[in-house]
Coordinates of C-alpha atoms and ligand atoms in Angstrom, one line a residue:
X1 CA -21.4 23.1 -13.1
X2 CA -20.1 20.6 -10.5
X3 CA -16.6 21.4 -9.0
X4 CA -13.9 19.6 -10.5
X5 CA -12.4 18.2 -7.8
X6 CA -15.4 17.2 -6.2
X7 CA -16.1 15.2 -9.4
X8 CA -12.9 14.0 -9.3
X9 CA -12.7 12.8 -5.7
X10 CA -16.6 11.2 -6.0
X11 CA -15.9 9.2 -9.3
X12 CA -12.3 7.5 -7.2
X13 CA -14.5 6.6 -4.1
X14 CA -17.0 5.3 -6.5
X15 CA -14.8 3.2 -8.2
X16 CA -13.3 2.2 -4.8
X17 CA -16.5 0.8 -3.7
X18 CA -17.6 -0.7 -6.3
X19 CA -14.5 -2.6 -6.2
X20 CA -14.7 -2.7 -2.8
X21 CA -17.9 -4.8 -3.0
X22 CA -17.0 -7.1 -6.0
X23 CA -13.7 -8.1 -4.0
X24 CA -15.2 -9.3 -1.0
X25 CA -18.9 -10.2 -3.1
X26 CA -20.6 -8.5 -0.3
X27 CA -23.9 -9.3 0.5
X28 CA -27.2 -7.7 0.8
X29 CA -27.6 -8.7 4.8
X30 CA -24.0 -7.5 5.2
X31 CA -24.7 -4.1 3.4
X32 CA -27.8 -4.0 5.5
X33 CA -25.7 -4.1 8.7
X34 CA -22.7 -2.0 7.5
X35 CA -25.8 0.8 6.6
X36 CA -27.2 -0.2 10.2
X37 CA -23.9 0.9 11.9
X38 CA -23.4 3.6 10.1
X39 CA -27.0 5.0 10.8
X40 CA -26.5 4.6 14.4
X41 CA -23.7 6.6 14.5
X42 CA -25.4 9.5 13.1
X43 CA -28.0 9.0 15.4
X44 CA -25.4 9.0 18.4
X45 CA -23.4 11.7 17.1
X46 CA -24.2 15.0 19.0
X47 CA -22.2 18.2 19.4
X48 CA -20.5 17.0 22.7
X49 CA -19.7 13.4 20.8
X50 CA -19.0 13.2 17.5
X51 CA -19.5 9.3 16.8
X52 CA -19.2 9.2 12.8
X53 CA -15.8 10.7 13.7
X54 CA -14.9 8.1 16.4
X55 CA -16.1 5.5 14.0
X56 CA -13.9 6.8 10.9
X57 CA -11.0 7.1 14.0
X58 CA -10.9 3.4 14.3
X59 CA -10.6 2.4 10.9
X60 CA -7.3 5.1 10.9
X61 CA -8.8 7.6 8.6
X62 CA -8.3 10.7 10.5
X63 CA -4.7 9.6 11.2
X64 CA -4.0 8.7 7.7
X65 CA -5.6 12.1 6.5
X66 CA -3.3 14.0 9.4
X67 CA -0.4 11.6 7.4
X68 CA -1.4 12.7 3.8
X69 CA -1.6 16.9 4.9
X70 CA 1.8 16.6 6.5
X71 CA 3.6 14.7 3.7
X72 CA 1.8 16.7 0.8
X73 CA 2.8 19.8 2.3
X74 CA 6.4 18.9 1.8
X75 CA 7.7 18.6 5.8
X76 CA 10.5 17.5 6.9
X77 CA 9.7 15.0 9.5
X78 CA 12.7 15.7 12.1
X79 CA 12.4 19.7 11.7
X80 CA 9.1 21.0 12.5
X81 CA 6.7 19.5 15.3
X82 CA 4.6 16.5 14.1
X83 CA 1.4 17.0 13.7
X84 CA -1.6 14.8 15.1
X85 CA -5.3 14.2 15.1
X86 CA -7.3 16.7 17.0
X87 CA -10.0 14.1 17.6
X88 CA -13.6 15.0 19.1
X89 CA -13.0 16.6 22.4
X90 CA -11.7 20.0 21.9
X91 CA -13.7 22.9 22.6
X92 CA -13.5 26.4 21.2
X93 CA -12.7 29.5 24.1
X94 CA -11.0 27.4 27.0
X95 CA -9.8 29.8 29.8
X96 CA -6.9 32.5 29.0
X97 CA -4.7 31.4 31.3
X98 CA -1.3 33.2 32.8
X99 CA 2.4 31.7 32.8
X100 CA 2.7 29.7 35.2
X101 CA -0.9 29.2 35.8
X102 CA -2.6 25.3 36.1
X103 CA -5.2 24.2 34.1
X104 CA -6.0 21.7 36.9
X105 CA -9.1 23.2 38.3
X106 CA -10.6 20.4 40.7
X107 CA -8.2 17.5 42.2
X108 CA -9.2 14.3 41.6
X109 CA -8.5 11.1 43.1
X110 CA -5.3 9.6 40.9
X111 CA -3.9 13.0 40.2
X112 CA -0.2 13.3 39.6
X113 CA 0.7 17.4 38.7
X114 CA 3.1 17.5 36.4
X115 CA 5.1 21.1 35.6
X116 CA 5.6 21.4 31.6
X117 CA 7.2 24.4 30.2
X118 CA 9.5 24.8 27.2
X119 CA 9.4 27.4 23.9
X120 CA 7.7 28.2 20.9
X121 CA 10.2 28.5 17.8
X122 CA 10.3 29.6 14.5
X123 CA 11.8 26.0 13.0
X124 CA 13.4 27.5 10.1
X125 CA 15.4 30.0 12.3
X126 CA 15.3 28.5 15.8
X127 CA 14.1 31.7 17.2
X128 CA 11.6 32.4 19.4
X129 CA 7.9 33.5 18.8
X130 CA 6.4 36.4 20.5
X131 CA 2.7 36.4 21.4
X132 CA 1.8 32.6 20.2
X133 CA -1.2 30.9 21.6
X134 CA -0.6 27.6 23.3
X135 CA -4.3 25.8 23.9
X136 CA -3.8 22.9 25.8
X137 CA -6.7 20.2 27.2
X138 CA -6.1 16.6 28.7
X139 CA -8.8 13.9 30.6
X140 CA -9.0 13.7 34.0
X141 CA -6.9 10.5 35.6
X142 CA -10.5 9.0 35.5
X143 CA -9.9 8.8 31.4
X144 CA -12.6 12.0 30.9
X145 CA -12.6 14.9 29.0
X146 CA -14.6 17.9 31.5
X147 CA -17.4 17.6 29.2
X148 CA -18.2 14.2 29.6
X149 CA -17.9 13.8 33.2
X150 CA -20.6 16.0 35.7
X151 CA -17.9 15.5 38.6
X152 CA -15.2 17.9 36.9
X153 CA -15.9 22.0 36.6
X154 CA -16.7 23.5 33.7
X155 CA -13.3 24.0 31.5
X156 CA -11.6 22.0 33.8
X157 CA -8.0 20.6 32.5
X158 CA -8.4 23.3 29.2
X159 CA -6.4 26.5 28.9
X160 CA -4.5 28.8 27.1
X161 CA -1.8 30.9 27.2
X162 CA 0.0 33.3 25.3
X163 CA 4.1 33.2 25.1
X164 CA 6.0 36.6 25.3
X165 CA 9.0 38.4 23.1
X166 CA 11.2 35.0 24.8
X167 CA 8.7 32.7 23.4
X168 CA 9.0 30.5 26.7
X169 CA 5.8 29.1 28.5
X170 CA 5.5 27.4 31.4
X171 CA 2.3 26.1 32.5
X172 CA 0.8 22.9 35.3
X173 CA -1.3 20.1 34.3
X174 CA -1.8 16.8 35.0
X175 CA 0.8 14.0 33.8
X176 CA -2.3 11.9 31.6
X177 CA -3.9 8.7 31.9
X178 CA -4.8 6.4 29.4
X179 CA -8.3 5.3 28.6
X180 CA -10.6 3.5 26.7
X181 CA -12.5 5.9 24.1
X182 CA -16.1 6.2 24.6
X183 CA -17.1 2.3 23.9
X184 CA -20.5 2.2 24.5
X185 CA -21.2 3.5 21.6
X186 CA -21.5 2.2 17.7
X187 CA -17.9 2.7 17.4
X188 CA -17.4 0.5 20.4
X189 CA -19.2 -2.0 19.2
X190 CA -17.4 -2.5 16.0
X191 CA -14.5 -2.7 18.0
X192 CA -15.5 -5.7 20.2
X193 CA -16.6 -7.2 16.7
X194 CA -13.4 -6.9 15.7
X195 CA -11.5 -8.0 19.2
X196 CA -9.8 -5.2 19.2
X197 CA -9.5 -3.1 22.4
X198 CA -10.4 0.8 23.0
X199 CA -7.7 1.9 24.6
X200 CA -5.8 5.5 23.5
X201 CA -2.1 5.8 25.2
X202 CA -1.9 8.8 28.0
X203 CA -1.8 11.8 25.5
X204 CA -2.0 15.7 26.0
X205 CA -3.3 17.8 23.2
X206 CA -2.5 20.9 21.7
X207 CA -3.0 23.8 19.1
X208 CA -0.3 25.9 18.9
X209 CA -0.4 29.1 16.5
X210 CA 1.0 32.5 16.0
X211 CA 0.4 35.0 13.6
X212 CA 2.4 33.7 9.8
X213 CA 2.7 30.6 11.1
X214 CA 0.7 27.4 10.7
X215 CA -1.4 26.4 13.2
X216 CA -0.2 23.3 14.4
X217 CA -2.7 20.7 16.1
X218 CA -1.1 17.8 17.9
X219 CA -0.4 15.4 20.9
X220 CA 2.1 14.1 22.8
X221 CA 2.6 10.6 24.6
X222 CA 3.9 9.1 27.7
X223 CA 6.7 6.9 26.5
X224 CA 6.2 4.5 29.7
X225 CA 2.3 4.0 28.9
X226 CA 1.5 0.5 28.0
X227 CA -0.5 1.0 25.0
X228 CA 1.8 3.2 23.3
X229 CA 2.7 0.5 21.2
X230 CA -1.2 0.2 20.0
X231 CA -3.3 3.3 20.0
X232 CA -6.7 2.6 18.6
X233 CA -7.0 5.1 16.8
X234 CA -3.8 5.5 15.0
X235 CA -1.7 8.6 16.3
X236 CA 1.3 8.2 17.9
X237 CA 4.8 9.3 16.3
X238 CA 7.9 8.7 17.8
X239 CA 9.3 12.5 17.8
X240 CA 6.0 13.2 19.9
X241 CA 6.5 10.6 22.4
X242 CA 8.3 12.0 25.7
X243 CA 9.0 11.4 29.0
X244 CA 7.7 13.0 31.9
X245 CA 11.0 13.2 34.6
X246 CA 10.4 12.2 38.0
X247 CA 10.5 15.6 40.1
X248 CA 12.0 15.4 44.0
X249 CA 10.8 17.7 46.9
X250 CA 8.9 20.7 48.0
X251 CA 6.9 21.2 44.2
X252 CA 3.2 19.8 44.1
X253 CA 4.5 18.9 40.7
X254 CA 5.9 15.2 40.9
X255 CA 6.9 15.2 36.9
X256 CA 8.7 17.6 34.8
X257 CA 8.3 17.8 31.1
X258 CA 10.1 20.2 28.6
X259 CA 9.2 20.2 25.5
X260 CA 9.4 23.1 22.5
X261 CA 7.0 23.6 19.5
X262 CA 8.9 24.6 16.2
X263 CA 5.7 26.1 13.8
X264 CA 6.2 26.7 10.4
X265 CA 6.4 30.3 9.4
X266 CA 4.5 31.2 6.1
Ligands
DHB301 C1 -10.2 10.1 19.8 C2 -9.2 11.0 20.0 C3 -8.8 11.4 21.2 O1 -7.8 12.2 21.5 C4 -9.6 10.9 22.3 O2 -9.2 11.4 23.5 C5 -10.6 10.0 22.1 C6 -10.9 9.6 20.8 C7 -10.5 9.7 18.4 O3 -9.7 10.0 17.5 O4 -11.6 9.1 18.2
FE302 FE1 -7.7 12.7 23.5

């Protein structure tokens, strides 16, 4: 017996293509090169680059979907923390990490430290949560995750660490770069198809959770990054855009950044 919402969801996109195809009278060469993309995107995609994803990215859906989850679950937007796409480069068991520790393991021409600390909160009571796991993982100020760049150690610019009863962490990283996403790819070439450029605006990721709250998976942006205006793939909100604060003398961090992570209890 098919599952009802699976019959449910497959008759909509049915009906969604077909009228998808009748509205534009698309033809058989131009559903013989849609099929062609998407083929060579499943041929791309590996476990270190998921390519269907990055190809889905462009056209908004993960954003949208991140959009849908948030509203549907009834959110206000200004209370809890935003969430945002994860994307393709996180990887499961980055380093355990202590307060105060940096995730920046090699340095690398371009690289401006940055100190970020702040707290974890409960956001219906403001209080602070013991024991949550903050995992954190940025590019390198060449625009590259670790694990798609030979130059950078293993893990490098991944971490995570755990808060205590004060649920304050504090934590060193790099203030991030923007970058093209990988564009040499299928997903790049629908892009340049479309004019459209590759670039992402310098983000940070995160997943922050804590036992009876919900995990919550997001980023945040450099306000000053030129592209913030136009990611490519869709994920910026304005409560997750901040600015790192110039930072004078003696510190190897040039850039402060506070910033606190309200989770939802359940
Ligand atoms: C995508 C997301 C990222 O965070 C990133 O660094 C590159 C690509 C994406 O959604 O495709
Ligand atoms: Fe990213």
């Amino acid at each position: 017996k098919a599952n009802p919402r699976l019959r449910k969801v497959m008759a909509s996109l049915t009906t969604h293509l077909h009228d998808f195809c009748r509205e534009n009278e698309i033809t058989v060469d131009e559903y013989m090169a849609g099929l062609d993309l998407i083929i060579a995107a499943g041929k791309w995609s590996t476990e270190q680059r998921n390519e269907m994803l990055l190809m889905t990215d462009i056209l908004g859906l993960e954003s949208l979907i991140d959009e849908i989850t948030y509203t549907l679950a009834g959110e206000a937007a200004d209370a809890p923390t935003a969430t945002a796409i994860l994307g393709p480069f996180w990887r499961k068991d980055a380093p355990k990490l202590k307060m105060g520790d940096s995730i920046v393991k090699k340095d690398m021409e371009g690289s401006d430290h940055a100190s970020m600390h702040g707290r974890i909160l409960d956001s219906e009571t403001g209080k602070p949560i013991n024991n949550a796991e903050i995992d954190i993982w940025h590019t390198g100020p060449n625009g590259l995750y670790e694990q798609q760049d030979p130059d950078q150690p293993d893990m490098n610019l991944r971490g995570r660490f755990f808060t205590g009863p004060d649920g304050e962490y504090n934590l060193y990283c790099l203030k991030p770069t923007s970058y093209p996403i990988p564009n040499d790819g299928p997903a790049g070439k629908l892009l340049g198809l479309l004019d459209r450029h590759p670039m992402r605006p310098a983000h940070i990721h995160f997943i922050v959770s804590a036992e009876g709250y919900k995990p919550l998976t997001t980023q945040i942006f450099d306000r000053k990054d030129e592209h913030i205006g136009n990611d490519s793939v869709f994920a910026v909100k304005e409560s997750l855009v901040v600015d790192f604060v110039p930072k004078d003398g003696g510190s190897k961090a040039k850039f402060d950044l506070r910033y606190d992570f309200k989770l939802i209890g359940y």
